[in-house]
Coordinates of C-alpha atoms and ligand atoms in Angstrom, one line a residue:
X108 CA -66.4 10.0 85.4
X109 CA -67.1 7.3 82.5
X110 CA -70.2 7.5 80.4
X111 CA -72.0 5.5 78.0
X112 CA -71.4 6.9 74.4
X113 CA -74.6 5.4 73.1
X114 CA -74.5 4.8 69.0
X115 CA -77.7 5.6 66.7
X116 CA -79.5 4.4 63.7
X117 CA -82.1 6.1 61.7
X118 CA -85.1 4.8 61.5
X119 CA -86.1 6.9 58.4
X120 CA -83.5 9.1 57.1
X121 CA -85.1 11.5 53.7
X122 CA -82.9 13.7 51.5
X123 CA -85.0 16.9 51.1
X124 CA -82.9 19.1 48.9
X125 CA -79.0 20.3 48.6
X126 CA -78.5 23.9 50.3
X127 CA -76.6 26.6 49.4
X128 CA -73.9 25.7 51.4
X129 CA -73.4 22.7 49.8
X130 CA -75.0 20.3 53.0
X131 CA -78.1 18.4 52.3
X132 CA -81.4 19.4 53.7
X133 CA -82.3 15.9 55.8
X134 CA -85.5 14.7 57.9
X135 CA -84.8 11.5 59.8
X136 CA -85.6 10.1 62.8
X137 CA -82.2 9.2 64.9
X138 CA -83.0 6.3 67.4
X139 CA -80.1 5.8 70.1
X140 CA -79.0 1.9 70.3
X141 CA -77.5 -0.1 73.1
X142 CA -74.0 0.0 71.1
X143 CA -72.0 2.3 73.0
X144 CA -68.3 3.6 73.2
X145 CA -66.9 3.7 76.8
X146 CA -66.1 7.6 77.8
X147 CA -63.8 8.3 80.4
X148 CA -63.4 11.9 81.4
X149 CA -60.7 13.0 84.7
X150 CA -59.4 16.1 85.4
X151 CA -56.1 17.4 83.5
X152 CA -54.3 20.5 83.0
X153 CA -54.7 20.2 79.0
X154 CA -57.0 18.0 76.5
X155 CA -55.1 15.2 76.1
X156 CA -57.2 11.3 74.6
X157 CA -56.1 8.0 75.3
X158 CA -57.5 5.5 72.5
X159 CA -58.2 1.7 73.5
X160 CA -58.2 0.5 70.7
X161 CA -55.7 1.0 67.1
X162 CA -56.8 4.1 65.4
X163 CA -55.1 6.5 62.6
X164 CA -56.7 9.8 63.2
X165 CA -54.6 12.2 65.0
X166 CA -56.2 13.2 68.0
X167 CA -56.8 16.6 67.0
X168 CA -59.6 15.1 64.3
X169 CA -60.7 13.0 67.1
X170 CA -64.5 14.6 67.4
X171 CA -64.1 14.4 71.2
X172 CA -61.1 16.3 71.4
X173 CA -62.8 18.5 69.6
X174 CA -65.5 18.6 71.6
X175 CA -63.3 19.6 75.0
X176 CA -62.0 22.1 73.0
X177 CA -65.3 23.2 72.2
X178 CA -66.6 23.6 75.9
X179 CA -63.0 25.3 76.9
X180 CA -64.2 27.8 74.7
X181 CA -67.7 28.1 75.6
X182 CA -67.0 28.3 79.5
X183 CA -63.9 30.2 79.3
X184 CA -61.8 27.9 81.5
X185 CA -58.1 26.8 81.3
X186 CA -58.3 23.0 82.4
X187 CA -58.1 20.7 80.7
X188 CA -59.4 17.1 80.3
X189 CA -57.9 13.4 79.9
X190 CA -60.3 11.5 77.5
X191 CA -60.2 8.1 77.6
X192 CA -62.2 6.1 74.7
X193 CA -63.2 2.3 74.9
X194 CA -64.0 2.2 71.1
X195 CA -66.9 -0.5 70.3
X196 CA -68.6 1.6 67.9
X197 CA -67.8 0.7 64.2
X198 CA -65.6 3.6 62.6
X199 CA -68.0 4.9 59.6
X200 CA -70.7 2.2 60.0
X201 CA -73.6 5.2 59.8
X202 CA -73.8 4.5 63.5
X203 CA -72.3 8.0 64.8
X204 CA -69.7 6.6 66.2
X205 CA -67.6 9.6 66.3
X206 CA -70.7 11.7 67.0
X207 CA -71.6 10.2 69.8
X208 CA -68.1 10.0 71.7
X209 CA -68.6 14.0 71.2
X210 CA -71.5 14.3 72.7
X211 CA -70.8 12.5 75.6
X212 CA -67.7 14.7 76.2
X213 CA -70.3 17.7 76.0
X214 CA -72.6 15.9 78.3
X215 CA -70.0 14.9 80.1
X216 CA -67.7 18.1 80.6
X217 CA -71.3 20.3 81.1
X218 CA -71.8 18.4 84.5
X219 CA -67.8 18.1 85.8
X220 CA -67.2 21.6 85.2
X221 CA -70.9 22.3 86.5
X222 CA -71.3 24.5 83.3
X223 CA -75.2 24.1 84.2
X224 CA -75.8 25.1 79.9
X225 CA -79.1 23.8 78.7
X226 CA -79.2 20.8 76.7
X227 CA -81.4 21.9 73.9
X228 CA -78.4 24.9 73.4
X229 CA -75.6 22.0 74.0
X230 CA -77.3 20.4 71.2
X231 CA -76.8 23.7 69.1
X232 CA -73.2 24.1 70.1
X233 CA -72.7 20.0 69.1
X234 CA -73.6 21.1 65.2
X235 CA -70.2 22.4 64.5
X236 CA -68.8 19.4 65.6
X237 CA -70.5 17.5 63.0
X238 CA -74.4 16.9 61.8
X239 CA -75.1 14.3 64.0
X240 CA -73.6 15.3 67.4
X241 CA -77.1 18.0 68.1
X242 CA -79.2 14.3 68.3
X243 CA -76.8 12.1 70.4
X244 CA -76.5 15.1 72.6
X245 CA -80.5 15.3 73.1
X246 CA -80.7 11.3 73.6
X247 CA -83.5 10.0 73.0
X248 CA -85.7 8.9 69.4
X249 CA -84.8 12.4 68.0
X250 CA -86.5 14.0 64.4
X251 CA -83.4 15.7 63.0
X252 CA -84.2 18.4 60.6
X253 CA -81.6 21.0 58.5
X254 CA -78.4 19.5 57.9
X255 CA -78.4 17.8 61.4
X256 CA -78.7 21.3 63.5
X257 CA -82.1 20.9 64.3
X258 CA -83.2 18.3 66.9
X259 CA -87.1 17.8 68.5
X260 CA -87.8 15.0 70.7
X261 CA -89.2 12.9 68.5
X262 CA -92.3 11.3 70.2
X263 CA -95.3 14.0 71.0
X264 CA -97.0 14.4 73.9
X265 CA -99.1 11.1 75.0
X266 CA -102.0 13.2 75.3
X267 CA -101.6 14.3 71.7
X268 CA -101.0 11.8 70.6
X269 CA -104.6 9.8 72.0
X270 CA -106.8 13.6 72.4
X271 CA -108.2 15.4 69.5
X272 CA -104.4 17.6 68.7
X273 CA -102.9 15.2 66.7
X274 CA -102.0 17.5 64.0
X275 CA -100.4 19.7 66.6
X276 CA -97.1 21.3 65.6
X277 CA -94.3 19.1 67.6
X278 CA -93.0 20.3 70.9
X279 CA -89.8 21.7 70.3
X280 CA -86.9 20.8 72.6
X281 CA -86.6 24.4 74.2
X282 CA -90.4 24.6 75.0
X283 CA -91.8 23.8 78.8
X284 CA -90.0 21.0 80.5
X285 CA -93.7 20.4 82.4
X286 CA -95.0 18.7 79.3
X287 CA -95.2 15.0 80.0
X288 CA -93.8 12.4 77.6
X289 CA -95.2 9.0 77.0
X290 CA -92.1 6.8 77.1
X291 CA -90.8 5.1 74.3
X292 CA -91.1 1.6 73.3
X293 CA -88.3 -0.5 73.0
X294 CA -87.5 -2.0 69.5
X295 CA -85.0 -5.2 69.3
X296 CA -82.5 -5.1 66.4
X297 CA -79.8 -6.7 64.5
X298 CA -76.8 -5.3 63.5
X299 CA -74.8 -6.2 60.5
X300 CA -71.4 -4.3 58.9
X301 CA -70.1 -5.7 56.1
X302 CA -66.6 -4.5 56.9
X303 CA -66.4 -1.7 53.9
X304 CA -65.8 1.9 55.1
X305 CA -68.8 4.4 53.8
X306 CA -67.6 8.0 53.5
X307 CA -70.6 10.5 54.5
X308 CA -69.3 12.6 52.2
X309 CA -68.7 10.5 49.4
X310 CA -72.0 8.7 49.7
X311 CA -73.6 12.6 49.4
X312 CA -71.4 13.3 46.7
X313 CA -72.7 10.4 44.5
X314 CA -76.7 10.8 45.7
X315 CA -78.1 12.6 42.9
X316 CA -82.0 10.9 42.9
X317 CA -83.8 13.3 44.6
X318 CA -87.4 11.9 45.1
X319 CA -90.5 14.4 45.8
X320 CA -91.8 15.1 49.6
X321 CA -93.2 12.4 51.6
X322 CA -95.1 13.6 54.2
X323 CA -96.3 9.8 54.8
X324 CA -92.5 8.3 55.9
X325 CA -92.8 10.7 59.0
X326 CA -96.5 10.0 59.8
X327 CA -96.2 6.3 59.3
X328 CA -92.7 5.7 61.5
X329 CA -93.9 7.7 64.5
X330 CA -97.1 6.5 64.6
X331 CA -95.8 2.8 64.4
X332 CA -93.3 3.6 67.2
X333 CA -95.8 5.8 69.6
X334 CA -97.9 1.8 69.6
X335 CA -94.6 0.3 70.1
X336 CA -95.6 -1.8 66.9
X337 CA -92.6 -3.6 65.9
X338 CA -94.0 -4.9 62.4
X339 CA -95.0 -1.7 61.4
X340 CA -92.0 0.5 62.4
X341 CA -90.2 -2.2 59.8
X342 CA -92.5 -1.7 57.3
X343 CA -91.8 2.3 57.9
X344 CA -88.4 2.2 57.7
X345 CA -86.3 4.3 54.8
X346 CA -83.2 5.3 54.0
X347 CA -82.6 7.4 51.1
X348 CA -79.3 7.3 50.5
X349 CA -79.5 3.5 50.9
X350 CA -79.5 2.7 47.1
X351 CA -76.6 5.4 46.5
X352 CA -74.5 3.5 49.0
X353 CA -75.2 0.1 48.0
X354 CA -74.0 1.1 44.0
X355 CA -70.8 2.3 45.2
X356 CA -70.5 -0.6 47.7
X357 CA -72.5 -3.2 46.8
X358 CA -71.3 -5.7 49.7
X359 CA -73.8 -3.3 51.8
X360 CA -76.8 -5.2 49.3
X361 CA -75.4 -8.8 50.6
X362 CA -75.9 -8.0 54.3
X363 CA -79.3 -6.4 53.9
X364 CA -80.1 -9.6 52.0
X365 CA -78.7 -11.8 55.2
X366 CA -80.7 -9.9 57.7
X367 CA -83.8 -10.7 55.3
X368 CA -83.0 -14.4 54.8
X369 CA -82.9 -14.7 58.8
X370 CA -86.3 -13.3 59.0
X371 CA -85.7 -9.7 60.3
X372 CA -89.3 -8.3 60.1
X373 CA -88.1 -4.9 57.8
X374 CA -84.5 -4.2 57.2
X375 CA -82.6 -0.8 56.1
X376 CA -79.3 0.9 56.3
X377 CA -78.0 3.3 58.9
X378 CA -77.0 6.9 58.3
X379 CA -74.4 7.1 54.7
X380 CA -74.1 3.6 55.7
X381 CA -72.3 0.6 56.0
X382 CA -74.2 -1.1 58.4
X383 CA -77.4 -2.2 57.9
X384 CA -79.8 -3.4 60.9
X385 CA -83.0 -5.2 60.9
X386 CA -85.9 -5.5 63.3
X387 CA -87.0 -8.5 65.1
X388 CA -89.7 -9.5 67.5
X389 CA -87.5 -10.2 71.1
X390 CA -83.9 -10.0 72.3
X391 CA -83.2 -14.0 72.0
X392 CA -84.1 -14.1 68.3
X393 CA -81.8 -11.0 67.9
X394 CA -79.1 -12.8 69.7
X395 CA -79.8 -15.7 67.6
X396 CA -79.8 -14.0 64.1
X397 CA -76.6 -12.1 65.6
X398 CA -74.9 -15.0 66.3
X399 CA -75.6 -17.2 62.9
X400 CA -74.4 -13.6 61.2
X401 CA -70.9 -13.7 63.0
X402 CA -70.2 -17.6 62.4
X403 CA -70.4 -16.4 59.0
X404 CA -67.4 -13.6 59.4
X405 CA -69.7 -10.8 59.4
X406 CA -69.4 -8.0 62.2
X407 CA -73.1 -8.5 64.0
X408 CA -74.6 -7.6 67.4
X409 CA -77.8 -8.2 68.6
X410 CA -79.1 -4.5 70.3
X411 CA -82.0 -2.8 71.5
X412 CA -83.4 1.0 71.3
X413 CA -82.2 3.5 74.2
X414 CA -84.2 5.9 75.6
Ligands
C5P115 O1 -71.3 17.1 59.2 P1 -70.6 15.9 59.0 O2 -69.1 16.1 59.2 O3 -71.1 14.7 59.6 O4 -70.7 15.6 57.4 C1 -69.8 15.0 56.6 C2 -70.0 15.3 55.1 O5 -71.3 14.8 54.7 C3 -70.1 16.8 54.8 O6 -68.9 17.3 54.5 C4 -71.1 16.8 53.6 O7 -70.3 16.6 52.4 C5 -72.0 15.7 53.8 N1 -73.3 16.0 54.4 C6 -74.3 16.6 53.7 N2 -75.4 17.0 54.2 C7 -75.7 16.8 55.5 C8 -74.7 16.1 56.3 C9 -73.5 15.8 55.8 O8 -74.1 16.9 52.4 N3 -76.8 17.1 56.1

């Protein structure tokens, strides 16, 4: 079977607190984009990964070799599984790249091996793999909570959201499937990687500017994305470890600045970074801004949300 590895970016993306575990406490809302590594799964005796395209990592730090291993594990079964990856994600862009080839393999191997295992507890089992596999496993605009572990579809109920329960306590992912969704909007973006590689670890290492809760990031991004409101989910968005990234790397500041010279409505940076993406009104003026970007030499794409 082949499957869409879709890549994310987050729309807000808070640092609450460091835990005792050293991870940071996080709140951000993880939005899949039309970006997407190509995932080929067939039957094998053992785990064994092709990769398309030139790559150092050893296939045992390949996150979806991992992830086989992972669901050989969890179902207790001897066969194996040839991975083949069409990489178009950027490695360590802040797109979950990685993440996402991972949770396709879960996705992927849960229905070949007809494992039947839920996907809210798929999600769970995706958070040793790394923080953002539990979101790209879900699909969907996804609020991510804890260090990445904790994943609730994102947009409530449309009858909460319009009826007089709009302070209700989100639906989490494990509650009654009956519930019905309003579906998201679609939200046109540009892409832009300024070709420097971002270490999530590094990036968290260096963030030391803790700001106090915002309650209002949350409220403001959800509510601009439930009225499919384009403008104001730019003027919501935030990163947090945006300015961290942009000392250490401060090519990551140039392409924010292109995006905002092309007339993106709102800009910010993906995940630990590099890539930064803006929001525009319609897919020809993302192609357009995409296109000037590249002529340029910088990596852009034009993409929309997935949901
Ligand atoms: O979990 P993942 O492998 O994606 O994280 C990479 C690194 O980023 C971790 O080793 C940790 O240093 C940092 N991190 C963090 N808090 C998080 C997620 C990641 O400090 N919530």
């Amino acid at each position: 079977m082949t499957v869409a590895a879709y890549a994310k970016v987050n729309f807000t993306l808070e640092v609450l607190g460091v835990r005792p575990d050293g991870y940071h406490d996080l709140r951000s809302v993880v939005v899949p984009i039309s970006l997407a590594d190509e995932v080929t799964l067939e039957p094998a005796d053992e785990v064994t990964l092709n990769l398309k395209t030139l790559n150092t990592l050893k296939a045992e730090d390949n996150l979806a070799v991992r992830a086989a291993r992972l669901m050989q594990r969890v179902s207790g079964r001897n066969e194996g599984v040839e991975i083949t990856l069409e990489k178009r994600i950027p490695v360590g862009g802040g797109l979950g790249g990685g993440s996402a080839d991972a949770a396709a393999v879960l996705n992927g191997l849960n229905e070949m091996w007809g494992l039947g295992i839920p996907k809210p507890e798929l999600a769970g089992l995706g958070a040793e793999i790394g923080s953002d596999v539990p979101a790209l496993v879900l699909g969907g605009p996804v609020l991510m909570e804890g260090r990445g572990e904790q994943v609730t579809e994102c947009l409530v109920p449309s009858a909460v959201v319009h009826g007089a329960e709009l302070k209700r306590k989100d639906r989490r992912v494990s509650s009654s499937p009956s519930t019905k969704h309003q579906a998201p909007s679609t939200f046109h973006l540009v892409l832009a990687n300024p070709g420097v590689f971002c270490s999530t670890a590094e990036i968290f290492k260096a963030f030391a500017s803790l700001l106090p809760n915002r309650p209002e990031i949350l409220y403001n991004i959800r509510l601009a994305m439930q009225a499919g409101d384009d403008a104001a989910v730019a003027r919501a968005l935030q990163n947090d470890l945006e300015a961290t990234a942009t000392r250490l790397h401060p090519e990551i500041g140039a392409a924010r600045r292109r995006l905002e010279e092309a007339g993106c409505l709102g800009v910010s940076m993906s995940g630990s970074g590099a890539t930064v993406f803006g929001i525009v009104r319609d897919a020809s003026e993302a192609e357009c801004i995409a296109r000037k970007l590249s002529e340029d030499g910088l990596w852009a794409v034009a993409v929309e949300t997935v949901r």
